[in-house]
Each structure stands twice: as C-alpha cells, then as structure tokens.
Amino acid sequence: MKFHSFLIKYGEIGIKGKNRYLFEDALVRQIRFALENVEGTFEVYKTRGRVYVDCVGDYDFEETTESLQRVFGIVGICPVVRLEDHGFEQLAKDVVAYVDEMYPNKNQTFKVEARRSRKNYPMNSMEINSELGGAILDAFPQIRVDVHHPDIMLHVEIREDIYLYSQIIPGPGGMPVGTNGKAMLLLSGGIDSPVAGYMIAKRGVGLEATYFHAPPYTSERAKEKVVDLARLVSRYSGPIKLHIVNFTDIQLYIYDQCPHEELTIIMRRYMMKIAEYFAEKDQCLGLITGESIGQVASQTMQSLAVTNAVCTLPVYRPLIGFDKRDIVKLSEEIETYETSIQPYEDCCTIFVAKHPVTKPDLERIQKSEEKLKEKIDELFEEAIATVETIIVK
Ligand code: ATP
Ligand code: MG
C-alpha cells in the first residue's frame, strides 16, 4: 500500500501545559531537518495536538521512516491513510479495502480502536468500533476479533478528515533537540564520546563540539575521522558547530615542564578549560565527556575529581556507569562504531606515560601546573585564536 502521510506520535511526558507548543515546534523543526536529505517533498505540520508528515509525490518509504527514526521526541511513526468524510457507509467500505490490502493473510485477529475528536460526528466511538468491526467480520470470514491482544490494531481517528492506521514504527523516544538548551561535547575520535553526545542530545540538548588535535603528531586523517563522527552524531542532533583546537604547543609544554606520570591528567584539565571557554562564549549550559568510572587511569574517581575541579560549568558524563561493551553496543546501534575504530592516532595517546597516576591529588597537580605559569596563558590564548570552527551536518 502506498502511504502519503505519516502520523507522528510523541511522548506526553514533560510537554503538558504551556510549554507544549515549544516541544511541538522543536519536533517539527527537527523532522524537517531530518528529511532535508531524503528525496521527495515533505510537508511537516502540527494541528490540534498532532504532528503530520505529508509526502507530496514520490518518495522512498524506507529512507523516510529511517530518517524519522533518528528524530528524538518521536515515539511512533504511523503510515496513515487519510480519507475525506463521505458518510459512514463509505468509511466502512474504505476500512474493509484497507484491511484487505494491508493484510493478505486474513487468518488473524483484530480490534477497531476509534477516536472521535470531532464531536459532531453522528456516531460515538463505541458505535464506530462495533459497526466497523461488524463490516470487517462480514467481509472476511477467516478474521476474528480479539479485544485484548489483537494481531491487528486498527486505529480510526475522526477529525476534519478521517485517519486510518494500524502500523506503528517505533521512534527513538527522548525529547526534540532544542528544547533543553545546548552543551559542549568534548569529541575525540574514540568510541565513547560520540555515544555520550548522542545520549545528551536525546534529552533535547543541542550540541557543539570541541576536538583537540596535535599536528604533526596527529594526522589530517585523524581530524577527518572526528569530522565524520560529528557528522554521524548530527544525524540525530542536528547541525554541530565543531571547534578544532591545535593542542600541540600546550601538550609539548606540559611534556617539558611536568612530571610525566601527571601528563594525562594535566592535559585533560587544559582540554576542559579550553572547551569551557568556547562553551561559555556560545551559551552552552554544560560540558559533555565520554568518561566512565575506572575505564582508564584518567577516569578513576580521583582523576575525575581532579579534572572536574577546573570546570565551573556542570560536566555531564552520561556513560559514567556503563561498561565498555555496553558503550560499544550503543555505538553500533547509532552507527558510529565503524568510524570510531578506524586506526588513527589520538592526541592523548602520543604523550602518554608508562605509569600514569591513578590517584592524583588536586594540590599536587596544581603545584605541578605552577611550573607552566610562564607561558601557559600565552599558549592558551594562541590555541583559542587559531581555532578552526566548522558547522557539521
Ligand atoms: P573516547 O572514547 O571518546 O575516545 P577514551 O576512552 O579514549 O574516550 P579518554 O581518552 O580518557 O577516554 O578521554 C575521555 C574523554 O575526554 C573522551 O570521552 C572525550 O570526551 C574527551 N577527550 C579525550 N580526548 C579528546 C580529544 N582529543 N579531543 C576532545 N575531547 C577529548
Ligand atoms: Mg579517546
């Protein structure tokens, strides 16, 4: 069956009351963005507590539903048939034809679930259910009614027009991006940080990202990989403003001045500081990292505390309690995994010590950082001044 319209179901939580329209507007905007690259002409609109996508002319069903499945806030995508109201008899005929075409195998159970939003319709929902149910039973001797666990749940919504659907393709849930401000993702080329960005975006938060590279120790290709990852995440989050920071001189300076076992932790503190600078400049309300307790030396409870201590913005770590294999599974689901595992050097791994501290002490680290005071401000300014900023979508 060829559908020309989708009814979009969205979660009700958190959208009641006077903010509902903000939620719906953001949802419409994100759907439009998701369909931008799908071939076809789509009209996305909201009307009386419903969001619809109308497909004008030809379009690819699979590609369209796959794109919609990446829009946070959607809980269900229902391919819908829209009928003009030409009286109940015509409706019964159309419903029977719909069942016939959609379900060639009639050896199934069904239930009609009518909803009457237009109260001047001459029958109430109960009557519509039983009359349409009767018409279907008359038409197909094999089909049976099951009101508790039907194979086919036939929804009939009486509005200005009448909407018929029985298929609900699951959406990702969450909240439409843009309903919950913006945050700055520290995006590396690894497996974790793209997943972390995805998870926060799923709660309605728009993303910016900062990537630190260290040319010539890291290659152009490593940078391209991060841009690719940002692009993959943007399929869910919408466009991402990506700040690419040249971290080489800061890294070399830390390497020269500080104890090597403290390199990673000090470096991570400067990454946070720089990311926070761009975050505050663009009104981001928090930082996001892909850290998880105990994953590596720089992610022990003590290390996380020391890293955290440089930030004034809240740091969101959605993967904090995840095992690596759970993160890998998620990254496969959101399709960032294959890109993440491409083998390009990371700026952190180049200067790592053999035995990094696992229980750093804040005062000691701050003391080590004092050795940087001569040049670090200047290097910080330079890193900020030479940032390369691109919009990834
Ligand atoms: P990732 O999976 O994302 O590679 P990881 O397991 O390699 O994480 P770390 O290298 O310790 O762990 O990094 C922890 C977090 O710090 C990352 O998830 C990311 O948010 C941030 N980060 C690390 N390196 C960079 C970088 N070069 N640029 C931007 N952020 C980074
Ligand atoms: Mg990494």
Coordinates of C-alpha atoms and ligand atoms in Angstrom, one line a residue:
M1 CA 0.0 0.0 0.0
K2 CA 1.3 3.5 -0.8
F3 CA 1.0 6.0 2.0
H4 CA 1.1 9.7 1.5
S5 CA 1.1 10.7 5.1
F6 CA 2.7 9.8 8.5
L7 CA 1.1 10.5 11.8
I8 CA 3.9 11.2 14.3
K9 CA 3.4 10.1 17.9
Y10 CA 5.3 11.8 20.6
G11 CA 5.8 11.3 24.3
E12 CA 3.5 13.1 26.6
I13 CA 5.9 13.5 29.5
G14 CA 7.2 16.9 30.1
I15 CA 5.2 18.5 27.4
K16 CA 2.0 19.3 29.2
G17 CA 0.9 22.8 29.9
K18 CA 2.0 26.0 28.4
N19 CA 5.3 24.7 27.0
R20 CA 3.7 22.1 24.8
Y21 CA 3.9 24.3 21.7
L22 CA 7.7 24.7 22.2
F23 CA 8.1 21.0 22.2
E24 CA 5.9 20.6 19.1
D25 CA 7.7 23.4 17.2
A26 CA 11.1 21.9 18.0
L27 CA 9.8 18.5 16.9
V28 CA 8.6 19.9 13.6
R29 CA 11.9 21.7 13.1
Q30 CA 13.9 18.5 13.7
I31 CA 11.7 16.4 11.5
R32 CA 12.2 19.0 8.7
F33 CA 15.9 18.8 9.2
A34 CA 16.0 15.0 9.2
L35 CA 14.0 14.9 5.9
E36 CA 16.2 17.6 4.2
N37 CA 18.4 15.0 2.6
V38 CA 15.7 12.5 1.8
E39 CA 14.5 12.6 -1.8
G40 CA 10.9 13.8 -2.1
T41 CA 8.8 16.8 -1.0
F42 CA 7.6 16.7 2.6
E43 CA 5.2 18.9 4.4
V44 CA 5.6 18.8 8.1
Y45 CA 3.0 20.5 10.3
K46 CA 1.2 20.3 13.5
T47 CA -2.5 20.5 14.0
R48 CA -4.6 20.1 17.2
G49 CA -2.1 18.1 19.2
R50 CA -0.8 16.0 16.3
V51 CA 2.2 16.2 14.1
Y52 CA 1.9 15.0 10.5
V53 CA 4.3 14.5 7.6
D54 CA 2.7 14.6 4.2
C55 CA 4.6 13.2 1.3
V56 CA 3.9 15.1 -1.9
G57 CA 4.5 13.0 -4.9
D58 CA 7.1 10.2 -5.0
Y59 CA 9.3 9.3 -2.0
D60 CA 11.2 6.4 -0.6
F61 CA 9.3 4.8 2.2
E62 CA 12.3 3.1 3.9
E63 CA 14.6 6.1 3.7
T64 CA 11.9 8.4 5.1
T65 CA 11.0 6.2 8.0
E66 CA 14.7 5.5 8.8
S67 CA 15.3 9.3 8.9
L68 CA 12.3 9.8 11.2
Q69 CA 13.6 7.1 13.4
R70 CA 16.5 9.4 14.2
V71 CA 14.4 12.3 15.4
F72 CA 14.3 12.5 19.2
G73 CA 10.9 13.1 20.7
I74 CA 9.2 10.7 18.3
V75 CA 7.8 7.5 19.9
G76 CA 5.9 6.2 16.9
I77 CA 5.7 6.7 13.2
C78 CA 2.4 5.7 11.8
P79 CA 1.9 5.4 8.0
V80 CA -1.6 6.7 7.7
V81 CA -4.4 6.8 5.1
R82 CA -6.3 10.0 5.1
L83 CA -10.0 9.8 4.0
E84 CA -12.4 12.6 3.4
D85 CA -15.6 12.1 5.3
H86 CA -18.3 10.9 2.8
G87 CA -20.5 9.3 5.4
F88 CA -20.2 6.1 7.4
E89 CA -21.1 3.7 4.7
Q90 CA -18.2 4.9 2.6
L91 CA -15.9 4.8 5.6
A92 CA -16.8 1.2 6.2
K93 CA -16.0 0.3 2.6
D94 CA -12.7 2.1 2.8
V95 CA -11.8 0.4 6.0
V96 CA -12.6 -3.0 4.6
A97 CA -10.5 -2.2 1.5
Y98 CA -7.6 -1.1 3.7
V99 CA -7.7 -4.3 5.7
D100 CA -7.9 -6.3 2.5
E101 CA -4.8 -4.7 1.0
M102 CA -2.7 -4.4 4.2
Y103 CA -3.3 -8.0 5.4
P104 CA -3.4 -10.5 2.6
N105 CA -3.5 -13.2 5.3
K106 CA -6.9 -12.9 6.9
N107 CA -6.3 -15.7 9.5
Q108 CA -5.6 -13.1 12.2
T109 CA -7.3 -11.3 15.0
F110 CA -8.2 -7.6 15.0
K111 CA -9.7 -4.8 17.0
V112 CA -11.0 -1.5 15.9
E113 CA -10.0 1.5 18.1
A114 CA -11.9 4.6 17.1
R115 CA -11.3 8.0 18.4
R116 CA -13.7 10.8 17.8
S117 CA -12.0 14.2 18.1
R118 CA -14.8 15.8 16.0
K119 CA -17.7 15.6 18.4
N120 CA -20.4 16.4 15.8
Y121 CA -19.7 13.1 14.1
P122 CA -23.1 11.3 14.2
M123 CA -21.8 8.1 15.9
N124 CA -19.8 7.8 19.1
S125 CA -16.6 5.8 19.4
M126 CA -18.2 2.7 20.7
E127 CA -20.7 2.6 17.9
I128 CA -18.0 3.2 15.3
N129 CA -15.9 0.3 16.8
S130 CA -18.8 -2.1 16.7
E131 CA -20.1 -1.1 13.3
L132 CA -16.7 -1.2 11.6
G133 CA -15.8 -4.4 13.4
G134 CA -19.0 -5.9 12.0
A135 CA -18.3 -4.8 8.5
I136 CA -14.8 -6.3 8.6
L137 CA -16.1 -9.6 10.0
D138 CA -18.8 -9.7 7.2
A139 CA -16.2 -9.1 4.6
F140 CA -13.6 -11.7 5.7
P141 CA -14.9 -15.0 7.2
Q142 CA -11.5 -16.0 8.4
I143 CA -10.8 -13.0 10.5
R144 CA -11.6 -12.9 14.2
V145 CA -11.9 -10.2 16.9
D146 CA -9.6 -10.1 19.9
V147 CA -10.1 -7.1 22.1
H148 CA -7.2 -7.9 24.4
H149 CA -4.2 -9.0 22.2
P150 CA -5.2 -8.4 18.6
D151 CA -2.7 -9.0 15.8
I152 CA -4.1 -6.0 14.0
M153 CA -5.0 -2.9 15.9
L154 CA -6.9 -0.7 13.6
H155 CA -6.9 2.9 14.6
V156 CA -9.6 5.1 13.2
E157 CA -9.4 8.8 14.1
I158 CA -12.3 11.0 13.2
R159 CA -11.1 14.6 12.8
E160 CA -11.9 17.0 10.0
D161 CA -10.7 14.2 7.8
I162 CA -10.6 10.5 8.9
Y163 CA -7.2 8.9 9.6
L164 CA -6.7 5.2 9.4
Y165 CA -3.6 3.4 10.6
S166 CA -2.6 0.0 12.0
Q167 CA 1.2 0.1 11.9
I168 CA 3.4 1.9 14.4
I169 CA 7.1 2.0 13.6
P170 CA 9.0 2.7 16.8
G171 CA 10.8 6.0 17.2
P172 CA 13.8 6.7 19.4
G173 CA 11.9 8.5 22.2
G174 CA 13.6 11.3 24.1
M175 CA 13.0 15.0 23.6
P176 CA 13.3 17.1 20.5
V177 CA 16.7 18.7 20.2
G178 CA 16.4 22.4 21.1
T179 CA 14.0 22.0 23.9
N180 CA 16.8 21.8 26.5
G181 CA 19.5 24.3 25.6
K182 CA 22.9 23.4 24.3
A183 CA 26.0 21.7 25.6
M184 CA 29.6 21.4 24.6
L185 CA 30.8 17.8 23.8
L186 CA 34.5 17.0 24.1
L187 CA 34.7 14.9 21.0
S188 CA 37.6 12.6 20.4
G189 CA 38.0 10.0 17.7
G190 CA 37.1 7.2 20.1
I191 CA 34.1 5.1 20.7
D192 CA 32.8 6.8 23.8
S193 CA 32.4 10.5 23.2
P194 CA 30.1 10.2 20.1
V195 CA 27.8 8.0 22.2
A196 CA 27.9 10.5 25.1
G197 CA 26.9 13.2 22.7
Y198 CA 24.1 11.1 21.4
M199 CA 22.7 10.4 24.8
I200 CA 22.6 14.1 25.9
A201 CA 21.1 15.2 22.6
K202 CA 18.4 12.6 23.1
R203 CA 17.3 14.6 26.1
G204 CA 16.6 17.6 23.9
V205 CA 20.0 19.3 24.2
G206 CA 21.7 20.8 21.1
L207 CA 25.3 20.1 20.6
E208 CA 28.5 21.9 19.9
A209 CA 31.8 20.0 20.0
T210 CA 35.5 20.6 20.6
Y211 CA 38.2 18.4 19.2
F212 CA 41.9 18.7 20.2
H213 CA 44.5 17.7 17.8
A214 CA 48.2 17.8 17.8
P215 CA 49.7 18.2 14.3
P216 CA 52.1 16.9 13.1
Y217 CA 51.8 14.2 15.8
T218 CA 48.3 13.6 14.7
S219 CA 47.3 13.5 11.1
E220 CA 44.9 15.2 8.9
R221 CA 43.1 11.9 8.5
A222 CA 42.6 11.7 12.3
K223 CA 40.9 15.0 12.2
E224 CA 38.8 13.9 9.2
K225 CA 37.7 11.0 11.3
V226 CA 36.4 13.3 14.0
V227 CA 34.6 15.4 11.5
D228 CA 33.0 12.2 10.2
L229 CA 32.0 11.2 13.7
A230 CA 30.5 14.7 14.3
R231 CA 28.5 14.2 11.1
L232 CA 27.2 10.9 12.2
V233 CA 26.1 12.3 15.5
S234 CA 24.5 15.3 13.7
R235 CA 22.1 12.9 12.0
Y236 CA 20.4 12.8 15.4
S237 CA 21.3 16.1 17.0
G238 CA 21.0 18.4 14.0
P239 CA 24.0 20.6 12.9
I240 CA 27.0 20.7 15.2
K241 CA 29.4 23.6 15.5
L242 CA 32.8 21.9 15.8
H243 CA 35.8 23.7 17.2
I244 CA 39.1 22.2 16.2
V245 CA 41.8 23.3 18.5
N246 CA 45.5 22.9 17.9
F247 CA 46.8 21.5 21.1
T248 CA 50.4 20.7 20.1
D249 CA 52.2 23.5 21.8
I250 CA 50.3 23.1 25.1
Q251 CA 51.0 19.4 25.1
L252 CA 54.7 19.9 24.4
Y253 CA 55.0 22.5 27.0
I254 CA 53.3 20.3 29.6
Y255 CA 55.6 17.4 28.5
D256 CA 58.6 19.6 29.1
Q257 CA 57.6 21.0 32.4
C258 CA 55.6 18.5 34.3
P259 CA 56.2 15.0 35.8
H260 CA 55.4 12.5 33.1
E261 CA 53.0 10.4 35.2
E262 CA 50.8 13.5 35.6
L263 CA 50.8 14.4 31.9
T264 CA 47.4 13.0 31.0
I265 CA 45.6 14.5 33.9
I266 CA 47.1 17.9 33.4
M267 CA 46.4 17.8 29.7
R268 CA 42.8 16.8 30.4
R269 CA 42.4 19.7 32.7
Y270 CA 43.5 22.1 30.0
M271 CA 41.2 20.5 27.5
M272 CA 38.3 21.1 29.8
K273 CA 39.3 24.7 30.3
I274 CA 39.5 25.4 26.6
A275 CA 36.3 23.6 25.9
E276 CA 34.7 25.6 28.6
Y277 CA 35.9 28.8 27.1
F278 CA 34.1 28.1 23.8
A279 CA 31.1 26.7 25.7
E280 CA 30.6 29.9 27.7
K281 CA 31.2 32.1 24.6
D282 CA 28.3 30.3 22.9
Q283 CA 25.9 30.0 25.8
C284 CA 26.3 26.2 26.3
L285 CA 25.0 25.2 29.6
G286 CA 27.4 22.3 30.3
L287 CA 30.2 20.1 29.1
I288 CA 29.9 16.5 27.9
T289 CA 32.5 13.8 28.0
G290 CA 32.6 10.1 27.3
E291 CA 34.2 9.2 30.6
S292 CA 33.2 6.2 32.6
I293 CA 34.4 5.3 36.1
G294 CA 37.6 3.3 36.1
Q295 CA 37.9 2.8 32.3
V296 CA 41.5 4.2 32.2
A297 CA 43.9 5.9 34.7
S298 CA 42.4 9.3 33.9
Q299 CA 38.9 8.1 34.8
T300 CA 39.4 6.8 38.3
M301 CA 37.2 8.6 40.9
Q302 CA 40.2 10.6 42.0
S303 CA 41.2 11.6 38.4
L304 CA 37.6 12.6 37.6
A305 CA 37.5 14.8 40.7
V306 CA 40.8 16.5 39.7
T307 CA 39.6 17.0 36.2
N308 CA 36.3 18.3 37.3
A309 CA 37.9 20.8 39.6
V310 CA 38.9 23.1 36.8
C311 CA 35.4 23.5 35.4
T312 CA 32.8 25.9 36.5
L313 CA 30.1 24.6 34.1
P314 CA 28.5 21.3 35.0
V315 CA 30.2 18.3 33.3
Y316 CA 27.7 15.7 32.1
R317 CA 29.1 12.2 31.8
P318 CA 26.2 10.1 30.5
L319 CA 28.4 6.9 30.3
I320 CA 29.7 7.1 33.8
G321 CA 28.2 3.8 34.9
F322 CA 28.5 2.0 31.6
D323 CA 30.8 -1.0 30.9
K324 CA 32.8 -0.7 27.6
R325 CA 30.7 -3.5 26.0
D326 CA 27.5 -1.6 26.6
I327 CA 29.0 1.5 25.1
V328 CA 30.2 -0.5 22.1
K329 CA 26.7 -1.9 21.7
L330 CA 25.2 1.6 21.7
S331 CA 27.8 2.9 19.2
E332 CA 26.9 0.0 16.9
E333 CA 23.2 0.9 17.2
I334 CA 23.8 4.6 16.4
E335 CA 26.3 3.6 13.7
T336 CA 29.3 5.4 14.9
Y337 CA 31.3 2.3 15.8
E338 CA 32.8 1.5 12.4
T339 CA 34.2 5.0 12.1
S340 CA 35.4 5.1 15.7
I341 CA 37.5 2.0 15.3
Q342 CA 39.4 3.3 12.3
P343 CA 43.0 3.3 13.4
Y344 CA 44.2 6.9 13.6
E345 CA 46.4 8.3 16.3
D346 CA 44.8 10.3 19.1
C347 CA 46.5 13.3 20.6
C348 CA 46.3 11.8 24.1
T349 CA 48.0 8.6 23.3
I350 CA 51.0 10.2 21.8
F351 CA 52.3 11.7 25.0
V352 CA 51.1 9.1 27.5
A353 CA 53.4 8.0 30.3
K354 CA 54.0 4.3 31.0
H355 CA 52.7 4.6 34.6
P356 CA 50.2 7.4 34.8
V357 CA 49.0 8.4 38.3
T358 CA 45.7 6.7 39.1
K359 CA 45.1 8.6 42.4
P360 CA 46.1 12.1 41.6
D361 CA 45.9 14.7 44.4
L362 CA 44.5 18.1 43.4
E363 CA 47.0 20.1 45.4
R364 CA 49.9 18.3 43.9
I365 CA 48.6 18.6 40.4
Q366 CA 48.1 22.3 40.9
K367 CA 51.6 22.6 42.2
S368 CA 52.9 20.9 39.0
E369 CA 50.8 23.3 37.0
E370 CA 52.6 26.2 38.6
K371 CA 55.6 25.2 36.5
L372 CA 53.6 26.2 33.5
K373 CA 52.8 29.7 34.6
E374 CA 55.4 31.4 32.5
K375 CA 54.0 30.5 29.1
I376 CA 50.7 28.8 29.6
D377 CA 48.4 31.8 29.3
E378 CA 50.0 32.9 26.1
L379 CA 49.7 29.3 24.7
F380 CA 46.1 29.2 25.9
E381 CA 45.3 32.5 24.0
E382 CA 47.1 31.2 20.9
A383 CA 45.1 27.9 20.9
I384 CA 41.9 29.9 21.1
A385 CA 42.9 32.4 18.5
T386 CA 43.9 29.7 16.0
V387 CA 40.8 27.6 16.4
E388 CA 39.2 26.3 13.2
T389 CA 35.4 26.3 13.5
I390 CA 33.2 24.5 11.1
I391 CA 29.5 23.6 11.0
V392 CA 29.0 19.9 10.5
K393 CA 25.7 18.5 9.2
Ligands
ATP1 P1 36.8 8.2 23.7 O1 36.2 7.1 23.5 O2 35.8 9.1 23.4 O3 38.0 8.0 22.9 P2 38.5 7.3 25.8 O4 38.1 6.0 26.3 O5 39.6 7.3 24.8 O6 37.2 8.1 25.3 P3 40.0 9.4 27.2 O7 41.0 9.5 26.1 O8 40.5 9.3 28.5 O9 39.0 8.1 27.0 O10 39.0 10.6 27.1 C1 38.0 10.7 27.9 C2 37.1 11.8 27.3 O11 37.8 13.0 27.2 C3 36.5 11.4 26.0 O12 35.4 10.6 26.0 C4 36.3 12.8 25.4 O13 35.0 13.3 25.8 C5 37.4 13.6 25.9 N1 38.6 13.6 25.0 C6 39.6 12.8 25.0 N2 40.5 13.1 24.0 C7 40.0 14.2 23.4 C8 40.3 15.0 22.3 N3 41.5 14.7 21.6 N4 39.5 16.0 21.9 C9 38.4 16.2 22.5 N5 38.0 15.5 23.6 C10 38.7 14.5 24.0
MG2 MG 39.9 8.7 23.4

